[in-house]
Amino acid sequence: MSESKNEKLEQILNELKNKDKNQSAEELLLSKLSDEQSKKLKSIISNDEAVRNFLSSEQAQKIIKQLTSKE
C-alpha cells in the first residue's frame, strides 16, 4: 500500500474508533468510499464466504487489531 493509502486508512480507522454513537460503522465507512468501492464492499458483506475470506486476510487482521486496541 502506498503511503497516502496507509494514511487514509489510518484516518478512517481513527474515525471508526471515535465515531458518533448514532452512526453505524458501516454508514461511516460507506461515506468515506467512492461509489464503486461502496458497491464492492456491499457485495462482499452480503456474501458469507467472502466475509470469512476477507476477515481471515492478514490486512483485515491488522485492521481489526487497530480498531480494537485501547490506545
N, CA, C and O atoms as a DFTB+ gen file, in Angstrom:
284 C
 N C O
     1  1       0.838      -1.180       0.000
     2  2       0.000       0.000       0.000
     3  2       0.878       1.236       0.000
     4  3       1.909       1.278       0.672
     5  1       0.467       2.233      -0.752
     6  2       1.240       3.467      -0.780
     7  2       1.057       4.235       0.518
     8  3       0.131       3.975       1.287
     9  1       1.945       5.173       0.747
    10  2       1.886       5.957       1.982
    11  2       0.565       6.695       2.114
    12  3      -0.010       6.732       3.202
    13  1       0.070       7.285       1.031
    14  2      -1.186       8.033       1.118
    15  2      -2.366       7.106       1.413
    16  3      -3.295       7.499       2.118
    17  1      -2.339       5.879       0.879
    18  2      -3.397       4.918       1.186
    19  2      -3.321       4.511       2.650
    20  3      -4.351       4.364       3.310
    21  1      -2.112       4.328       3.160
    22  2      -1.942       3.989       4.573
    23  2      -2.453       5.112       5.462
    24  3      -3.116       4.862       6.468
    25  1      -2.145       6.346       5.089
    26  2      -2.606       7.499       5.869
    27  2      -4.126       7.587       5.847
    28  3      -4.751       7.853       6.873
    29  1      -4.725       7.363       4.675
    30  2      -6.173       7.418       4.566
    31  2      -6.813       6.312       5.404
    32  3      -7.816       6.542       6.080
    33  1      -6.234       5.117       5.357
    34  2      -6.738       4.011       6.159
    35  2      -6.642       4.332       7.642
    36  3      -7.586       4.084       8.392
    37  1      -5.520       4.877       8.069
    38  2      -5.348       5.270       9.473
    39  2      -6.405       6.288       9.888
    40  3      -6.966       6.193      10.979
    41  1      -6.676       7.257       9.023
    42  2      -7.673       8.281       9.316
    43  2      -9.055       7.646       9.474
    44  3      -9.784       7.960      10.415
    45  1      -9.407       6.758       8.553
    46  2     -10.713       6.093       8.619
    47  2     -10.803       5.232       9.877
    48  3     -11.833       5.233      10.551
    49  1      -9.743       4.503      10.198
    50  2      -9.755       3.665      11.392
    51  2      -9.931       4.507      12.650
    52  3     -10.676       4.124      13.551
    53  1      -9.254       5.646      12.719
    54  2      -9.419       6.543      13.873
    55  2     -10.844       7.070      13.965
    56  3     -11.407       7.167      15.056
    57  1     -11.422       7.408      12.823
    58  2     -12.804       7.884      12.820
    59  2     -13.763       6.782      13.256
    60  3     -14.730       7.046      13.970
    61  1     -13.499       5.548      12.830
    62  2     -14.343       4.427      13.244
    63  2     -14.260       4.205      14.752
    64  3     -15.268       3.928      15.401
    65  1     -13.048       4.329      15.308
    66  2     -12.865       4.150      16.747
    67  2     -13.604       5.225      17.538
    68  3     -14.110       4.961      18.629
    69  1     -13.666       6.430      16.990
    70  2     -14.220       7.571      17.714
    71  2     -15.549       8.049      17.146
    72  3     -15.956       9.185      17.391
    73  1     -16.219       7.202      16.399
    74  2     -17.444       7.616      15.700
    75  2     -18.570       7.979      16.670
    76  3     -18.589       7.553      17.825
    77  1     -19.479       8.758      16.173
    78  2     -20.689       9.125      16.898
    79  2     -21.484       7.853      17.185
    80  3     -21.629       7.005      16.304
    81  1     -21.988       7.715      18.381
    82  2     -22.738       6.516      18.753
    83  2     -24.010       6.331      17.921
    84  3     -24.536       5.221      17.841
    85  1     -24.503       7.392      17.307
    86  2     -25.713       7.300      16.498
    87  2     -25.435       6.885      15.053
    88  3     -26.366       6.641      14.286
    89  1     -24.175       6.807      14.687
    90  2     -23.807       6.423      13.327
    91  2     -23.157       5.043      13.357
    92  3     -22.249       4.794      14.150
    93  1     -23.624       4.158      12.498
    94  2     -23.033       2.820      12.462
    95  2     -21.673       2.882      11.772
    96  3     -21.389       3.790      10.991
    97  1     -20.855       1.899      12.083
    98  2     -19.545       1.804      11.438
    99  2     -19.722       1.644       9.933
   100  3     -18.949       2.199       9.152
   101  1     -20.729       0.893       9.530
   102  2     -20.989       0.697       8.106
   103  2     -21.321       2.021       7.422
   104  3     -20.803       2.304       6.342
   105  1     -22.170       2.827       8.033
   106  2     -22.524       4.130       7.457
   107  2     -21.299       5.025       7.323
   108  3     -21.099       5.666       6.292
   109  1     -20.486       5.064       8.366
   110  2     -19.284       5.900       8.334
   111  2     -18.332       5.426       7.246
   112  3     -17.822       6.229       6.466
   113  1     -18.095       4.124       7.197
   114  2     -17.178       3.583       6.201
   115  2     -17.691       3.829       4.788
   116  3     -16.926       4.255       3.921
   117  1     -18.961       3.572       4.545
   118  2     -19.512       3.777       3.211
   119  2     -19.454       5.243       2.790
   120  3     -19.310       5.543       1.605
   121  1     -19.563       6.145       3.743
   122  2     -19.492       7.574       3.409
   123  2     -18.089       7.991       2.972
   124  3     -17.925       9.016       2.310
   125  1     -17.082       7.207       3.336
   126  2     -15.692       7.517       3.002
   127  2     -15.248       6.896       1.681
   128  3     -14.174       7.218       1.174
   129  1     -16.069       6.007       1.123
   130  2     -15.687       5.279      -0.083
   131  2     -16.335       5.877      -1.327
   132  3     -17.365       6.547      -1.258
   133  1     -15.705       5.617      -2.455
   134  2     -16.303       6.022      -3.737
   135  2     -17.512       5.123      -3.997
   136  3     -17.698       4.117      -3.313
   137  1     -18.325       5.482      -4.976
   138  2     -19.486       4.657      -5.320
   139  2     -19.056       3.239      -5.688
   140  3     -19.680       2.262      -5.272
   141  1     -17.992       3.138      -6.466
   142  2     -17.506       1.819      -6.887
   143  2     -17.032       0.997      -5.689
   144  3     -17.327      -0.194      -5.586
   145  1     -16.298       1.642      -4.789
   146  2     -15.814       0.945      -3.596
   147  2     -16.972       0.531      -2.695
   148  3     -16.955      -0.556      -2.118
   149  1     -17.982       1.399      -2.574
   150  2     -19.154       1.083      -1.760
   151  2     -19.890      -0.135      -2.308
   152  3     -20.288      -1.019      -1.549
   153  1     -20.069      -0.180      -3.621
   154  2     -20.737      -1.322      -4.244
   155  2     -19.959      -2.610      -3.990
   156  3     -20.550      -3.650      -3.698
   157  1     -18.646      -2.539      -4.101
   158  2     -17.809      -3.716      -3.882
   159  2     -17.915      -4.178      -2.431
   160  3     -18.054      -5.372      -2.163
   161  1     -17.850      -3.228      -1.495
   162  2     -17.959      -3.589      -0.087
   163  2     -19.317      -4.217       0.210
   164  3     -19.393      -5.226       0.911
   165  1     -20.383      -3.633      -0.314
   166  2     -21.720      -4.180      -0.092
   167  2     -21.842      -5.590      -0.652
   168  3     -22.488      -6.445      -0.047
   169  1     -21.220      -5.839      -1.816
   170  2     -21.300      -7.184      -2.389
   171  2     -20.518      -8.184      -1.543
   172  3     -20.906      -9.348      -1.438
   173  1     -19.413      -7.732      -0.937
   174  2     -18.625      -8.617      -0.077
   175  2     -19.387      -8.935       1.205
   176  3     -19.458     -10.095       1.612
   177  1     -19.954      -7.921       1.841
   178  2     -20.606      -8.160       3.133
   179  2     -21.936      -8.891       3.000
   180  3     -22.489      -9.350       3.999
   181  1     -22.453      -9.003       1.784
   182  2     -23.684      -9.768       1.591
   183  2     -23.400     -11.234       1.271
   184  3     -24.327     -12.021       1.082
   185  1     -22.115     -11.602       1.211
   186  2     -21.708     -12.965       0.877
   187  2     -20.909     -13.533       2.047
   188  3     -19.790     -13.094       2.311
   189  1     -21.489     -14.514       2.753
   190  2     -20.838     -15.056       3.954
   191  2     -19.432     -15.593       3.689
   192  3     -18.524     -15.366       4.488
   193  1     -19.248     -16.292       2.594
   194  2     -17.926     -16.847       2.292
   195  2     -16.914     -15.729       2.019
   196  3     -15.766     -15.804       2.459
   197  1     -17.342     -14.707       1.301
   198  2     -16.450     -13.576       1.020
   199  2     -16.063     -12.866       2.315
   200  3     -14.924     -12.427       2.467
   201  1     -17.004     -12.753       3.240
   202  2     -16.716     -12.116       4.539
   203  2     -15.680     -12.937       5.299
   204  3     -14.719     -12.383       5.833
   205  1     -15.869     -14.251       5.350
   206  2     -14.900     -15.114       6.046
   207  2     -13.513     -14.993       5.414
   208  3     -12.508     -14.889       6.118
   209  1     -13.467     -15.009       4.086
   210  2     -12.178     -14.885       3.391
   211  2     -11.525     -13.547       3.691
   212  3     -10.324     -13.480       3.951
   213  1     -12.314     -12.486       3.655
   214  2     -11.778     -11.152       3.939
   215  2     -11.269     -11.056       5.372
   216  3     -10.159     -10.579       5.608
   217  1     -12.076     -11.506       6.325
   218  2     -11.698     -11.388       7.730
   219  2     -10.486     -12.234       8.090
   220  3      -9.791     -11.933       9.060
   221  1     -10.226     -13.279       7.330
   222  2      -9.065     -14.112       7.621
   223  2      -7.794     -13.587       6.954
   224  3      -6.711     -14.129       7.176
   225  1      -7.915     -12.543       6.144
   226  2      -6.730     -11.994       5.482
   227  2      -5.843     -11.259       6.485
   228  3      -6.315     -10.765       7.509
   229  1      -4.567     -11.197       6.173
   230  2      -3.596     -10.524       7.044
   231  2      -3.948      -9.047       7.227
   232  3      -3.872      -8.520       8.337
   233  1      -4.330      -8.386       6.140
   234  2      -4.652      -6.959       6.216
   235  2      -5.882      -6.732       7.099
   236  3      -5.904      -5.792       7.895
   237  1      -6.893      -7.573       6.967
   238  2      -8.087      -7.430       7.800
   239  2      -7.749      -7.645       9.267
   240  3      -8.271      -6.943      10.133
   241  1      -6.883      -8.605       9.552
   242  2      -6.487      -8.853      10.940
   243  2      -5.780      -7.639      11.538
   244  3      -5.980      -7.316      12.709
   245  1      -4.961      -6.972      10.742
   246  2      -4.289      -5.753      11.217
   247  2      -5.314      -4.663      11.516
   248  3      -5.210      -3.966      12.526
   249  1      -6.304      -4.519      10.634
   250  2      -7.341      -3.507      10.831
   251  2      -8.138      -3.811      12.087
   252  3      -8.427      -2.908      12.873
   253  1      -8.492      -5.061      12.283
   254  2      -9.258      -5.458      13.472
   255  2      -8.469      -5.139      14.740
   256  3      -9.032      -4.627      15.708
   257  1      -7.166      -5.439      14.741
   258  2      -6.332      -5.122      15.902
   259  2      -6.314      -3.616      16.167
   260  3      -6.386      -3.185      17.318
   261  1      -6.218      -2.818      15.101
   262  2      -6.196      -1.362      15.279
   263  2      -7.533      -0.861      15.817
   264  3      -7.567       0.040      16.655
   265  1      -8.622      -1.434      15.343
   266  2      -9.944      -0.993      15.780
   267  2     -10.235      -1.388      17.222
   268  3     -10.958      -0.687      17.930
   269  1      -9.681      -2.491      17.646
   270  2      -9.997      -2.984      18.988
   271  2      -8.955      -2.596      20.032
   272  3      -9.120      -2.899      21.214
   273  1      -7.879      -1.926      19.605
   274  2      -6.872      -1.512      20.591
   275  2      -7.428      -0.368      21.434
   276  3      -8.295       0.384      20.989
   277  1      -6.930      -0.252      22.622
   278  2      -7.429       0.761      23.578
   279  2      -6.581       2.020      23.596
   280  3      -6.659       2.797      24.548
   281  1      -5.781       2.239      22.576
   282  2      -4.884       3.401      22.547
   283  2      -5.630       4.691      22.489
   284  3      -5.018       5.758      22.459
